[in-house]
C-alpha atoms as one frame of an Amber mdcrd trajectory, in Angstrom:
protein
  -5.115  10.058 -38.543  -8.029   7.595 -39.439  -6.804   3.977 -40.226  -3.030
   4.693 -39.217  -3.418   3.108 -35.668  -4.801  -0.799 -36.361  -4.404  -1.782
 -32.700  -4.051  -0.749 -29.244  -2.893  -3.042 -26.752  -1.835  -2.995 -22.930
  -0.017  -5.042 -20.178  -1.265  -4.240 -16.691   1.386  -6.493 -14.778   4.887
  -5.256 -15.628   7.927  -4.324 -13.732   9.806  -1.127 -14.732  13.474  -1.826
 -13.821  15.769   1.343 -13.600  19.489   0.783 -13.582  21.424   3.978 -12.739
  25.241   4.460 -12.792  25.726   1.736 -15.228  29.258   2.113 -16.656  29.286
   3.602 -20.143  30.824   0.924 -22.013  29.310  -1.728 -24.408  30.995  -4.655
 -22.956  29.398  -3.926 -19.492  25.953  -3.246 -20.978  26.459  -6.463 -22.945
  27.141  -8.381 -19.310  23.938  -6.887 -17.779  21.784  -8.240 -20.354  23.585
 -11.403 -20.570  22.675 -11.922 -16.970  19.034 -11.424 -17.919  19.551 -14.041
 -20.657  21.205 -16.400 -18.259  18.300 -16.114 -15.805  15.919 -16.567 -18.943
  14.173 -13.244 -18.344  12.204 -11.907 -21.428  13.057  -8.239 -21.684  10.467
  -6.165 -23.266  10.869  -2.262 -23.602  14.679  -0.958 -23.180  15.611   2.618
 -22.958  18.910   4.129 -22.436  20.054   7.617 -21.656  23.927   8.616 -21.249
  24.526  11.013 -18.569  28.038  12.089 -18.394  30.348   9.029 -17.784  27.394
   6.809 -16.987  24.256   5.342 -18.543  20.554   5.027 -17.235  18.863   1.799
 -18.496  15.158   1.454 -18.052  13.558  -1.942 -19.188  10.023  -3.488 -18.707
   9.370  -6.854 -18.146   6.098  -9.234 -17.001   5.607  -9.594 -13.294   5.953
 -13.528 -14.033   9.609 -13.000 -14.074  10.015 -11.596 -10.531  11.519 -14.712
  -8.935  14.115 -14.757 -11.815  14.740 -10.969 -11.794  15.430 -11.261  -8.027
  18.302 -13.649  -9.010  19.500 -11.273 -11.717  19.808  -8.279  -9.605  21.828
 -10.468  -6.895  24.301 -11.016  -9.819  24.180  -7.519 -10.818  24.949  -6.168
  -7.440  28.035  -8.528  -7.222  29.080  -7.634 -10.773  28.457  -4.025 -10.643
  28.984  -2.410  -7.203  28.102   1.156  -8.265  24.682   0.206 -10.022  21.617
   1.464  -8.356  18.645  -0.657  -9.105  15.011   0.203  -8.590  11.982  -1.866
  -9.317   8.599  -0.194 -10.000   5.257  -2.069 -10.167   2.760   1.064 -10.181
   3.058   1.101 -14.088   1.505  -0.571 -17.051   2.221  -0.354 -20.642  -0.077
   0.690 -23.511   0.997   0.597 -27.216  -0.434   1.731 -30.411   0.354   0.087
 -33.697   0.105   0.037 -37.259   1.676  -0.666 -40.683   1.586   3.208 -41.344
   3.409   4.486 -38.053   6.661   4.680 -39.725   5.480   6.928 -42.471   3.112
   9.319 -40.560   4.659  12.328 -39.336   3.254  13.741 -36.274   1.801  10.468
 -34.809   3.969  10.380 -31.711   2.627  14.134 -31.179  -1.185  12.887 -31.549
  -0.559   9.995 -28.870   1.323  12.336 -26.508  -1.585  14.966 -27.043  -4.168
  12.303 -26.233  -2.504  11.489 -22.918  -1.395  15.091 -22.043  -4.623  16.423
 -22.418  -6.003  14.016 -19.848  -3.191  14.550 -17.590  -1.813  11.295 -18.001
   1.905  11.201 -17.341   4.245   8.803 -19.376   7.590   7.528 -17.711   9.072
   5.649 -20.403   8.657   5.477 -24.153   9.983   3.067 -27.014   9.200   3.068
 -30.723   9.577   0.828 -33.588   8.530   1.166 -37.209   5.064  -0.058 -36.389
   4.511   0.863 -32.637   4.789   3.489 -30.159   4.798   2.002 -26.509   4.434
   4.077 -23.169   4.727   3.104 -19.686   1.895   4.952 -17.673   0.403   4.644
 -14.133  -1.491   1.505 -13.874  -4.364   3.515 -12.493  -4.753   5.432 -15.644
  -4.745   2.267 -18.258  -8.278   2.122 -18.798  -8.844   5.760 -19.572  -5.742
   6.103 -21.652  -6.927   3.060 -23.857 -10.389   4.396 -24.117  -9.097   7.883
 -25.097  -6.507   6.471 -27.511  -9.415   4.379 -29.095 -11.526   7.402 -29.364
  -8.776   9.479 -31.109  -7.670   6.780 -33.478 -11.317   5.431 -34.203 -10.743
   1.913 -32.960 -13.878   0.057 -32.334 -14.109  -1.628 -28.830 -14.206  -5.181
 -30.001 -10.725  -4.949 -31.880
């Protein structure tokens, strides 16, 4: 697993926004993200799970967007009466990345093992061809970064 992970990054001041009971229709989901766009909110991670006739969407964004997010939430509540909205600020984001992420079987298992062995819970996961990003408790961020650097042999100054 050496040389697969080239960098580890983090963001400490994030908001995780949970939208529950979202109508399971692409036009409705598009409308939600149009509201964020209209408020000029830069959304980072997006996860979606379908539960029966509804969808649960979790996103992360930088806390600098809080005022704009408040406006967006008011619009969402006006547009979608059934949606439940939760903001969580106790989390941070850690990401591991490298050119070989997409071609390395078991890499996610390695990342999860590092965190699991340290009893560091993760609440949201997204992946791309080059990155695995996880939302974890803010209080565990420094430990998670240190453990991931040790496992993947990333030097402190990188």
